[in-house]
CSV table of C-alpha atoms in Angstrom, one decimal:
chain,number,residue,atom,x,y,z
A,782,MET,CA,34.7,21.4,-5.8
A,783,SER,CA,32.8,22.5,-2.6
A,784,GLU,CA,29.1,21.5,-2.1
A,785,THR,CA,28.0,25.0,-2.4
A,786,ALA,CA,29.6,25.4,-5.7
A,787,GLN,CA,28.4,22.0,-6.9
A,788,ALA,CA,24.8,22.8,-5.8
A,789,LYS,CA,25.2,26.1,-7.8
A,790,ALA,CA,26.4,24.8,-10.8
A,791,THR,CA,23.7,22.1,-10.7
A,792,HIS,CA,20.8,24.6,-10.0
A,793,SER,CA,21.9,28.1,-11.1
A,794,SER,CA,21.9,27.5,-14.7
A,795,PRO,CA,19.5,24.9,-15.9
A,796,GLN,CA,17.6,24.9,-19.1
A,797,GLN,CA,14.6,26.8,-17.7
A,798,SER,CA,11.4,26.8,-19.6
A,799,GLU,CA,9.8,30.2,-20.4
A,800,LEU,CA,7.6,31.8,-17.8
A,801,PRO,CA,4.4,33.5,-17.8
A,802,SER,CA,4.8,37.4,-17.6
A,803,GLY,CA,5.6,38.8,-14.6
A,804,TRP,CA,6.9,35.5,-13.1
A,805,ARG,CA,10.7,34.7,-12.3
A,806,TRP,CA,13.1,32.1,-11.2
A,807,VAL,CA,14.5,32.3,-7.8
A,808,ARG,CA,16.5,30.2,-5.3
A,809,LEU,CA,14.7,29.2,-2.2
A,810,GLU,CA,17.5,30.9,-0.3
A,811,GLU,CA,16.3,34.1,-1.8
A,812,ILE,CA,12.5,34.1,-0.4
A,813,THR,CA,13.0,31.6,2.7
A,814,SER,CA,15.3,30.8,5.3
A,815,VAL,CA,16.3,26.9,5.3
A,816,VAL,CA,16.4,25.6,8.9
A,817,ASN,CA,18.0,22.0,9.7
A,818,GLY,CA,16.4,20.1,12.6
A,819,THR,CA,18.2,17.9,15.2
A,820,THR,CA,17.4,15.4,18.3
A,821,PRO,CA,17.9,16.0,21.9
A,822,ASP,CA,19.4,13.0,23.7
A,823,SER,CA,16.8,10.4,23.5
A,824,GLU,CA,18.1,8.8,26.8
A,825,ASN,CA,17.6,11.8,29.1
A,826,PRO,CA,13.9,11.9,30.4
A,827,CYS,CA,14.0,15.5,31.1
A,828,PHE,CA,14.2,16.5,27.2
A,829,TRP,CA,11.0,14.5,26.4
A,830,ASN,CA,7.2,14.5,27.2
A,831,GLY,CA,7.2,18.5,27.1
A,832,ASP,CA,4.8,20.8,25.2
A,833,ILE,CA,7.0,21.7,22.2
A,834,VAL,CA,5.9,20.0,18.8
A,835,TRP,CA,8.7,18.0,17.3
A,836,ILE,CA,8.3,16.8,13.8
A,837,THR,CA,9.7,13.7,12.0
A,838,PRO,CA,9.5,12.5,8.6
A,839,THR,CA,7.1,9.8,10.1
A,840,ASP,CA,5.0,12.7,11.4
A,841,LEU,CA,5.0,14.2,8.1
A,842,GLY,CA,4.0,10.9,6.1
A,843,LYS,CA,1.1,10.5,8.6
A,844,LEU,CA,-0.6,14.0,7.9
A,845,ALA,CA,-4.2,13.7,7.0
A,846,GLU,CA,-4.3,17.3,5.8
A,847,PRO,CA,-1.5,19.7,4.6
A,848,TYR,CA,-1.5,21.5,8.4
A,849,ILE,CA,0.9,20.4,11.0
A,850,ARG,CA,-0.8,20.7,14.3
A,851,ASN,CA,0.8,18.1,16.7
A,852,SER,CA,3.6,15.3,16.8
A,853,VAL,CA,3.9,11.7,18.0
A,854,ARG,CA,6.4,13.0,20.4
A,855,LYS,CA,7.1,16.4,22.1
A,856,ILE,CA,10.2,17.9,23.7
A,857,THR,CA,10.7,20.2,26.8
A,858,LYS,CA,12.3,23.6,26.8
A,859,ALA,CA,15.4,21.7,28.3
A,860,GLY,CA,15.6,19.5,25.1
A,861,PHE,CA,15.2,22.5,23.2
A,862,ASP,CA,18.0,24.2,24.6
A,863,SER,CA,20.3,21.3,24.6
A,864,ARG,CA,20.7,21.3,21.0
A,865,ASN,CA,20.2,25.0,20.3
A,866,LEU,CA,17.2,24.1,18.1
A,867,THR,CA,15.4,26.7,16.1
A,868,ARG,CA,11.8,27.5,16.6
A,869,VAL,CA,10.0,27.3,13.3
A,870,PRO,CA,7.2,29.6,13.2
A,871,SER,CA,3.6,29.0,11.9
A,872,ARG,CA,3.3,29.3,7.9
A,873,SER,CA,6.7,27.7,7.6
A,874,VAL,CA,6.7,24.5,5.2
A,875,VAL,CA,8.3,21.6,6.5
A,876,LEU,CA,10.0,18.7,4.3
A,877,SER,CA,11.1,15.3,5.0
A,878,SER,CA,14.7,15.7,3.3
A,879,ARG,CA,15.9,12.2,4.4
A,880,ALA,CA,14.3,8.9,3.2
A,881,PRO,CA,11.4,9.0,2.7
A,882,ILE,CA,12.2,12.3,0.8
A,883,GLY,CA,9.4,14.4,-0.2
A,884,HIS,CA,6.7,14.5,2.6
A,885,LEU,CA,5.4,18.1,3.1
A,886,GLY,CA,3.2,20.0,5.8
A,887,ILE,CA,2.4,23.5,6.6
A,888,ALA,CA,3.2,24.4,10.2
A,889,ALA,CA,-0.1,25.5,12.0
A,890,VAL,CA,1.8,26.1,15.2
A,891,GLU,CA,5.4,27.0,16.4
A,892,LEU,CA,7.4,23.8,16.1
A,893,CYS,CA,11.0,22.2,15.8
A,894,THR,CA,11.9,19.1,13.7
A,895,ASN,CA,14.5,16.4,13.9
A,896,GLN,CA,17.5,16.0,11.5
A,897,GLY,CA,15.4,14.3,9.0
A,898,CYS,CA,13.4,17.2,8.0
A,899,LYS,CA,14.3,20.7,6.7
A,900,SER,CA,12.0,23.8,7.2
A,901,PHE,CA,11.5,26.8,5.1
A,902,ILE,CA,10.6,29.9,6.8
A,903,PRO,CA,8.9,32.1,4.2
A,904,ASN,CA,9.7,35.9,3.9
A,905,GLU,CA,7.3,38.5,2.6
A,906,GLU,CA,7.9,37.5,-1.0
A,907,VAL,CA,6.3,33.9,-0.8
A,908,ASP,CA,3.0,33.0,0.0
A,909,GLU,CA,3.4,29.6,2.1
A,910,TRP,CA,0.5,27.6,0.3
A,911,PHE,CA,2.2,28.4,-3.0
A,912,LEU,CA,5.4,27.3,-1.6
A,913,TYR,CA,4.0,24.2,-0.4
A,914,TYR,CA,2.5,23.2,-3.8
A,915,THR,CA,5.3,24.4,-5.7
A,916,LEU,CA,7.5,22.0,-3.5
A,917,LYS,CA,4.9,19.3,-3.9
A,918,ARG,CA,5.3,19.7,-7.8
A,919,SER,CA,8.7,19.2,-7.4
A,920,VAL,CA,9.0,15.9,-5.3
A,921,TRP,CA,10.5,13.7,-8.1
A,922,LYS,CA,13.3,16.5,-8.7
A,923,LEU,CA,14.0,16.6,-4.9
A,924,GLN,CA,14.2,13.0,-4.7
A,925,GLN,CA,16.6,12.6,-7.4
A,926,LEU,CA,18.7,15.0,-5.4
A,927,GLY,CA,19.1,12.8,-2.4
A,928,SER,CA,22.2,11.0,-2.0
A,929,GLY,CA,24.2,9.1,0.8
A,930,ALA,CA,25.8,5.9,1.5
A,931,THR,CA,23.4,4.7,4.3
A,932,PHE,CA,20.2,6.6,3.3
A,933,ALA,CA,19.5,9.2,0.5
A,934,GLU,CA,19.3,12.7,2.1
A,935,ILE,CA,19.1,16.2,0.7
A,936,SER,CA,21.5,18.9,2.3
A,937,LYS,CA,20.6,22.4,3.3
A,938,THR,CA,22.7,23.9,0.8
A,939,GLN,CA,21.2,21.9,-2.0
A,940,LEU,CA,17.7,23.1,-0.8
A,941,GLU,CA,19.0,26.9,-0.6
A,942,ASN,CA,20.0,26.7,-4.2
A,943,PHE,CA,17.0,24.8,-5.4
A,944,ILE,CA,15.2,26.9,-8.2
A,945,ILE,CA,11.6,27.5,-8.4
A,946,PRO,CA,9.2,29.7,-10.5
A,947,LEU,CA,7.9,32.7,-8.6
A,948,PRO,CA,4.8,35.0,-9.6
A,949,PRO,CA,4.0,38.1,-7.9
A,950,ILE,CA,2.7,37.8,-4.4
A,951,GLU,CA,-1.1,38.3,-5.4
A,952,GLU,CA,-0.7,36.0,-8.2
A,953,GLN,CA,0.7,33.4,-5.8
A,954,ARG,CA,-2.2,33.6,-3.6
A,955,ARG,CA,-4.8,33.4,-6.3
A,956,ILE,CA,-3.0,30.3,-7.7
A,957,ALA,CA,-2.6,28.7,-4.1
A,958,GLY,CA,-6.6,29.7,-3.3
A,959,VAL,CA,-7.5,28.0,-6.6
A,960,LEU,CA,-5.5,24.7,-5.8
A,961,ARG,CA,-6.8,24.6,-2.3
A,962,GLU,CA,-10.4,24.8,-3.6
A,963,GLN,CA,-9.7,22.1,-6.3
A,964,MET,CA,-7.4,19.8,-4.2
A,965,ALA,CA,-10.3,19.9,-1.5
A,966,THR,CA,-12.9,18.7,-4.2
A,967,MET,CA,-10.6,16.2,-5.4
A,968,GLU,CA,-10.0,14.9,-2.0
A,969,LYS,CA,-13.7,14.5,-1.3
A,970,ALA,CA,-14.0,12.6,-4.6
A,971,ARG,CA,-11.2,10.4,-3.7
A,972,THR,CA,-12.7,9.6,-0.4
A,973,ALA,CA,-16.0,8.8,-1.7
A,974,ALA,CA,-14.2,6.3,-4.4
A,975,GLN,CA,-12.4,4.6,-1.7
A,976,ALA,CA,-15.6,4.0,0.1
A,977,ARG,CA,-17.1,2.6,-2.8
A,978,LEU,CA,-14.1,0.3,-3.4
A,979,GLU,CA,-14.1,-0.8,0.3
A,980,ALA,CA,-17.9,-1.7,-0.1
A,981,VAL,CA,-17.4,-3.5,-3.3
A,982,THR,CA,-14.4,-5.5,-2.0
A,983,ALA,CA,-16.6,-6.7,1.2
A,984,LEU,CA,-19.4,-8.0,-1.3
A,985,PRO,CA,-17.6,-11.2,-2.0
A,986,ALA,CA,-17.4,-12.3,1.7
A,987,ALA,CA,-21.0,-10.9,2.3
A,988,PHE,CA,-22.2,-13.3,-0.5
A,989,LEU,CA,-20.4,-16.3,0.8
A,990,ARG,CA,-21.6,-15.6,4.2
A,991,GLN,CA,-25.3,-15.9,2.8
A,992,VAL,CA,-24.5,-19.1,1.0
A,993,PHE,CA,-22.7,-21.0,3.7
A,994,PRO,CA,-24.2,-21.1,7.4
A,995,GLN,CA,-22.0,-21.7,10.3
A,996,PRO,CA,-21.9,-25.0,11.9
A,997,GLY,CA,-24.9,-25.4,14.2
A,998,GLN,CA,-27.4,-23.5,11.9
A,999,SER,CA,-30.3,-25.1,10.4
A,1000,LEU,CA,-29.9,-26.2,6.8
A,1001,PRO,CA,-32.5,-26.4,4.0
A,1002,ASP,CA,-34.3,-29.9,3.5
A,1003,GLY,CA,-31.8,-32.2,1.6
A,1004,CYS,CA,-28.8,-30.4,2.8
A,1005,ARG,CA,-26.4,-32.3,5.5
A,1006,TRP,CA,-23.3,-31.3,7.3
A,1007,ALA,CA,-20.2,-33.4,6.2
A,1008,PRO,CA,-16.7,-33.2,7.3
A,1009,LEU,CA,-14.1,-32.2,4.4
A,1010,ARG,CA,-12.5,-35.5,4.9
A,1011,LYS,CA,-15.4,-37.0,3.3
A,1012,VAL,CA,-15.2,-34.4,0.5
A,1013,LEU,CA,-11.5,-33.8,-0.2
A,1014,ILE,CA,-8.5,-36.4,-0.9
A,1015,LEU,CA,-5.3,-35.3,-0.2
A,1016,ARG,CA,-2.8,-35.5,-2.8
A,1017,LYS,CA,0.7,-37.0,-1.7
A,1018,ASP,CA,2.2,-36.9,-5.0
A,1019,ILE,CA,5.9,-35.3,-4.4
A,1020,VAL,CA,8.6,-34.5,-7.1
A,1021,HIS,CA,11.9,-34.9,-5.3
A,1022,PRO,CA,15.2,-33.9,-6.9
A,1023,ARG,CA,16.7,-37.1,-5.4
A,1024,ASP,CA,14.3,-39.1,-7.7
A,1025,ASN,CA,16.0,-37.4,-10.7
A,1026,PRO,CA,12.6,-36.3,-12.4
A,1027,GLU,CA,12.9,-35.0,-16.0
A,1028,GLY,CA,10.8,-32.9,-18.2
A,1029,PRO,CA,9.0,-29.7,-18.4
A,1030,SER,CA,6.4,-28.5,-15.8
A,1031,LEU,CA,4.4,-25.5,-14.8
A,1032,PHE,CA,4.8,-24.1,-11.2
A,1033,VAL,CA,2.1,-22.5,-9.5
A,1034,GLY,CA,2.9,-20.8,-6.0
A,1035,LEU,CA,0.9,-18.7,-3.5
A,1036,GLU,CA,2.1,-15.7,-5.3
A,1037,HIS,CA,0.4,-16.7,-8.5
A,1038,ILE,CA,-3.2,-17.0,-6.6
A,1039,GLU,CA,-5.4,-14.0,-6.0
A,1040,SER,CA,-6.9,-13.8,-2.7
A,1041,ASN,CA,-10.6,-14.4,-2.1
A,1042,THR,CA,-11.1,-14.8,-5.9
A,1043,GLY,CA,-9.2,-17.8,-6.8
A,1044,ARG,CA,-7.6,-16.3,-10.1
A,1045,ARG,CA,-4.6,-17.6,-11.1
A,1046,LEU,CA,-2.2,-14.4,-11.9
A,1047,GLY,CA,0.6,-16.3,-13.2
A,1048,SER,CA,2.8,-19.5,-13.4
A,1049,VAL,CA,6.4,-20.5,-13.8
A,1050,LYS,CA,7.8,-22.7,-16.6
A,1051,VAL,CA,10.0,-25.2,-14.7
A,1052,GLU,CA,12.5,-28.0,-15.8
A,1053,MET,CA,12.1,-30.7,-13.1
A,1054,SER,CA,15.7,-31.9,-13.6
A,1055,GLU,CA,16.8,-28.6,-12.3
A,1056,LEU,CA,14.7,-28.5,-9.1
A,1057,THR,CA,16.5,-27.7,-5.8
A,1058,GLY,CA,13.5,-28.6,-3.7
A,1059,ARG,CA,10.6,-30.9,-3.2
A,1060,LYS,CA,7.4,-29.9,-4.9
A,1061,PRO,CA,3.9,-31.3,-4.6
A,1062,ARG,CA,2.2,-32.3,-7.8
A,1063,PHE,CA,-1.3,-31.1,-8.8
A,1064,PHE,CA,-3.5,-32.3,-11.4
A,1065,LYS,CA,-6.2,-30.7,-13.6
A,1066,ASP,CA,-9.3,-29.9,-11.6
A,1067,ASP,CA,-7.7,-30.3,-8.2
A,1068,ILE,CA,-8.3,-27.6,-5.6
A,1069,VAL,CA,-4.8,-26.2,-4.7
A,1070,TYR,CA,-5.1,-24.6,-1.4
A,1071,GLY,CA,-2.7,-22.3,0.4
A,1072,TYR,CA,-2.4,-23.2,3.9
A,1073,LEU,CA,0.2,-20.7,4.9
A,1074,ARG,CA,-1.5,-17.6,6.2
A,1075,PRO,CA,-5.0,-19.0,5.5
A,1076,TYR,CA,-6.8,-15.8,5.9
A,1077,LEU,CA,-5.4,-14.8,2.5
A,1078,ASN,CA,-7.8,-17.3,1.0
A,1079,LYS,CA,-5.7,-18.4,-1.7
A,1080,VAL,CA,-8.0,-21.4,-3.1
A,1081,TRP,CA,-7.3,-22.1,-6.7
A,1082,ILE,CA,-9.0,-25.0,-9.2
A,1083,ALA,CA,-6.3,-26.2,-11.1
A,1084,GLU,CA,-6.5,-25.6,-15.0
A,1085,PHE,CA,-3.7,-27.9,-15.9
A,1086,ASN,CA,-1.1,-30.5,-14.4
A,1087,GLY,CA,1.7,-29.0,-12.5
A,1088,LEU,CA,3.7,-28.2,-9.5
A,1089,CYS,CA,3.0,-26.1,-6.2
A,1090,SER,CA,4.9,-24.9,-3.4
A,1091,VAL,CA,5.3,-26.9,0.0
A,1092,ASP,CA,3.0,-24.0,1.3
A,1093,GLN,CA,0.0,-25.6,-0.5
A,1094,TYR,CA,-1.9,-28.7,-0.2
A,1095,SER,CA,-3.5,-30.4,-3.5
A,1096,TYR,CA,-6.8,-32.2,-3.4
A,1097,SER,CA,-9.0,-34.1,-5.4
A,1098,VAL,CA,-12.7,-34.1,-5.0
A,1099,ALA,CA,-15.1,-36.8,-4.3
A,1100,SER,CA,-17.3,-36.0,-7.4
A,1101,GLN,CA,-20.0,-38.5,-6.2
A,1102,ILE,CA,-21.1,-36.4,-3.5
A,1103,ALA,CA,-19.4,-32.9,-4.2
A,1104,ASN,CA,-18.9,-30.3,-6.9
A,1105,THR,CA,-15.4,-29.0,-7.1
A,1106,SER,CA,-16.4,-25.5,-7.8
A,1107,TYR,CA,-18.8,-25.4,-4.7
A,1108,VAL,CA,-16.5,-26.8,-2.3
A,1109,ALA,CA,-13.5,-24.2,-3.4
A,1110,TRP,CA,-16.1,-21.5,-2.7
A,1111,PHE,CA,-16.8,-22.8,0.5
A,1112,MET,CA,-13.0,-23.0,1.3
A,1113,ARG,CA,-13.0,-19.2,0.4
A,1114,SER,CA,-15.8,-18.4,2.8
A,1115,PRO,CA,-15.9,-16.8,6.2
A,1116,SER,CA,-17.5,-20.1,7.4
A,1117,PHE,CA,-14.3,-22.2,6.6
A,1118,ILE,CA,-11.8,-19.7,7.8
A,1119,GLU,CA,-14.0,-19.1,11.1
A,1120,ASN,CA,-14.1,-22.8,11.8
A,1121,SER,CA,-10.8,-24.0,11.1
A,1122,PRO,CA,-8.5,-24.3,13.9
A,1123,VAL,CA,-5.4,-22.3,12.7
A,1124,GLY,CA,-2.2,-23.3,14.3
A,1125,LYS,CA,-0.2,-20.4,15.8
A,1126,THR,CA,3.3,-22.2,16.7
A,1127,PRO,CA,5.3,-19.4,18.2
A,1128,GLY,CA,7.8,-18.1,15.6
A,1129,TRP,CA,5.9,-19.3,12.5
A,1130,LEU,CA,3.3,-17.9,10.5
A,1131,PRO,CA,-0.4,-18.9,10.9
A,1132,ARG,CA,-1.1,-22.3,9.1
A,1133,ILE,CA,-3.7,-25.1,8.7
A,1134,ARG,CA,-2.8,-28.6,8.9
A,1135,THR,CA,-4.4,-31.3,6.6
A,1136,GLU,CA,-5.8,-33.0,9.5
A,1137,GLU,CA,-7.4,-29.4,10.7
A,1138,VAL,CA,-8.8,-29.1,7.0
A,1139,ALA,CA,-10.4,-32.4,7.3
A,1140,CYS,CA,-12.4,-31.9,10.3
A,1141,VAL,CA,-14.1,-28.5,9.1
A,1142,GLU,CA,-17.7,-29.4,8.4
A,1143,VAL,CA,-19.2,-28.3,5.0
A,1144,PRO,CA,-23.0,-27.9,4.4
A,1145,LEU,CA,-23.8,-30.6,1.3
A,1146,PRO,CA,-26.8,-30.0,-0.6
A,1147,PRO,CA,-27.7,-32.5,-3.4
A,1148,LEU,CA,-25.1,-32.4,-6.5
A,1149,VAL,CA,-27.4,-30.4,-8.6
A,1150,GLU,CA,-28.0,-27.8,-6.1
A,1151,GLN,CA,-24.4,-27.6,-5.4
A,1152,GLN,CA,-23.7,-27.0,-9.0
A,1153,ARG,CA,-26.6,-24.2,-9.1
A,1154,ILE,CA,-25.0,-22.4,-6.3
A,1155,ALA,CA,-21.6,-22.6,-7.5
A,1156,ALA,CA,-22.7,-21.1,-10.8
A,1157,GLY,CA,-24.6,-18.3,-9.1
A,1158,LEU,CA,-21.6,-17.4,-7.2
A,1159,GLN,CA,-19.5,-17.4,-10.1
A,1160,ASP,CA,-22.0,-14.9,-11.7
A,1161,HIS,CA,-22.1,-12.7,-8.7
A,1162,MET,CA,-18.2,-12.6,-8.3
A,1163,ALA,CA,-17.8,-11.7,-12.2
A,1164,ALA,CA,-20.3,-8.6,-11.4
A,1165,VAL,CA,-18.3,-7.7,-8.5
A,1166,ASP,CA,-14.9,-8.0,-10.2
A,1167,LYS,CA,-16.4,-5.6,-13.1
A,1168,ALA,CA,-17.7,-3.0,-10.3
A,1169,ARG,CA,-14.4,-3.1,-8.6
A,1170,ALA,CA,-12.3,-2.6,-11.6
A,1171,ALA,CA,-14.7,0.5,-12.6
A,1172,VAL,CA,-14.1,2.0,-9.1
A,1173,GLU,CA,-10.3,1.5,-9.4
A,1174,ALA,CA,-10.3,3.1,-12.7
A,1175,GLU,CA,-12.2,5.8,-11.3
A,1176,LEU,CA,-9.7,6.0,-8.4
A,1177,ASN,CA,-6.8,6.1,-10.6
A,1178,THR,CA,-8.3,8.8,-12.5
A,1179,ILE,CA,-8.9,11.0,-9.5
A,1180,ASN,CA,-5.3,10.2,-8.3
A,1181,ALA,CA,-3.9,11.6,-11.4
A,1182,LEU,CA,-5.6,15.0,-11.0
A,1183,PRO,CA,-3.6,16.7,-8.6
A,1184,ALA,CA,-0.5,16.2,-10.8
A,1185,ALA,CA,-2.4,17.6,-13.8
A,1186,LEU,CA,-3.6,20.5,-11.8
A,1187,LEU,CA,-0.3,21.5,-10.4
A,1188,ARG,CA,1.1,21.3,-13.8
A,1189,ARG,CA,-1.4,23.8,-15.2
A,1190,ALA,CA,-1.0,26.0,-12.5
A,1191,PHE,CA,2.6,26.2,-13.0
A,1192,ASN,CA,2.3,26.8,-16.7
A,1193,GLY,CA,0.2,29.8,-16.0
A,1194,GLU,CA,-3.0,28.0,-17.0
A,1195,LEU,CA,-5.2,28.6,-13.8
C-alpha cells in the first residue's frame, strides 16, 4: 500500500466524536497548503548570513511566544534559490515534524524552514490562531504518527491527511480570541509562580550564608575558626569483592541524596557477596559527603549502617567539639563551597579531595550553641520545604490548565 493510501486509511475514517452544530471534520490539505523545508549547502558561505529568516526545530523550541519573528541563522537569496525553497508567508503555522515533534509557531514575517519543519499556509476557511491551537491540542497524536529508523518524523502526506475539527470562520476567530486571552492570563500566573519558586529555592543558601560567615570575618564571643581536619574523621573502611564479603547491606549513592537539603531519596538493597567493585562503608550518624561535582551539595547524615559509592566520603564527627548536624549544614553552605579548593583536572568532573576538605575552616561556637543553630536551621528548612511544595503544586495546576482549556474549546464549551 502506498504512503498516501496508508495515510488516508489511517485518518480518513477514524472513530470521530460528535461535533458541535456547524462544525465539520476536514483534512489539513483541504484548508492549508503543506510545505516542506530544506537546507542550503552549509559549506557554501554565499548561502548564509543573509536576510531571509530560516527556521529549524531548535528555533521553534526556543520561542518565548507563539509568533516567529527571527531565526538563529538566516540565508541569502542565493541560498534560497539553490534549493528552490518556498517562501512561507506570515500567518502560516510552522510545526517541527522531525524529532522533537510538536514545537509550533505562527509566522509573523515571511520565512522558510529546514527539512525538520513543515509549514501550513492557511486558506480563507481557517484562522491561523485556531489552526495553531488545534495542532497544539493534537501534539500527542502527531507524535504517535512519527516514524523512522534514525529519528521520528512525520511526512507531508501524513500531515495533509491529518483530520481536525473545523467550525465556521467566525466561530474559529471567537474561540481563538478567548484562548489567546486566557492563555496570556495563564502565562502571567505561571511566570509569577515560577518567580516565587525561584525565590523560595534561594532561601536555604541565604539562611546558611547568614549563619556561616566567610573566613576572616569576625566571630561572636566564644566562637573560633577550626580546620575541618580537627572535626571530621575520615572512614577508611572499604568493602572489596576480593575479600569475599557476605551478608545483606543497603547502598546509598549520589543519586539517592537530594541536593542542598541532605534528604535521602532512596537506597538499594545489595548482597555483598555479589558486589563487582569496591564500596566505602558508612555507619549510623556519619556524614556521607558527595565530593564529585561538589556544587550539588549532596551531604547526608547516615540513618543506618551501609555502603556508599566511591564518589562519596564517609566521616565520623569529633563529638567532643562538634555537633554532627551543625557540621553537615556547614558543608552545605556557600561558605564551605566557596572556600573549598575544588580540583578541575582536565577531562574530569570537578571534585574535592580529602585533604582539600580537611583544610576548610569551620566556625565553631560552643557545643550547646551549635545544637541550637542546627535545630533552628532544621526548622527554617522545613518551612522552606513546605513553601516550596505549595508553589510547586500551584505550578503543576497552572501547567495543566492549557490542556483543560483546549479540551473545553474543542468540545464547543467556550
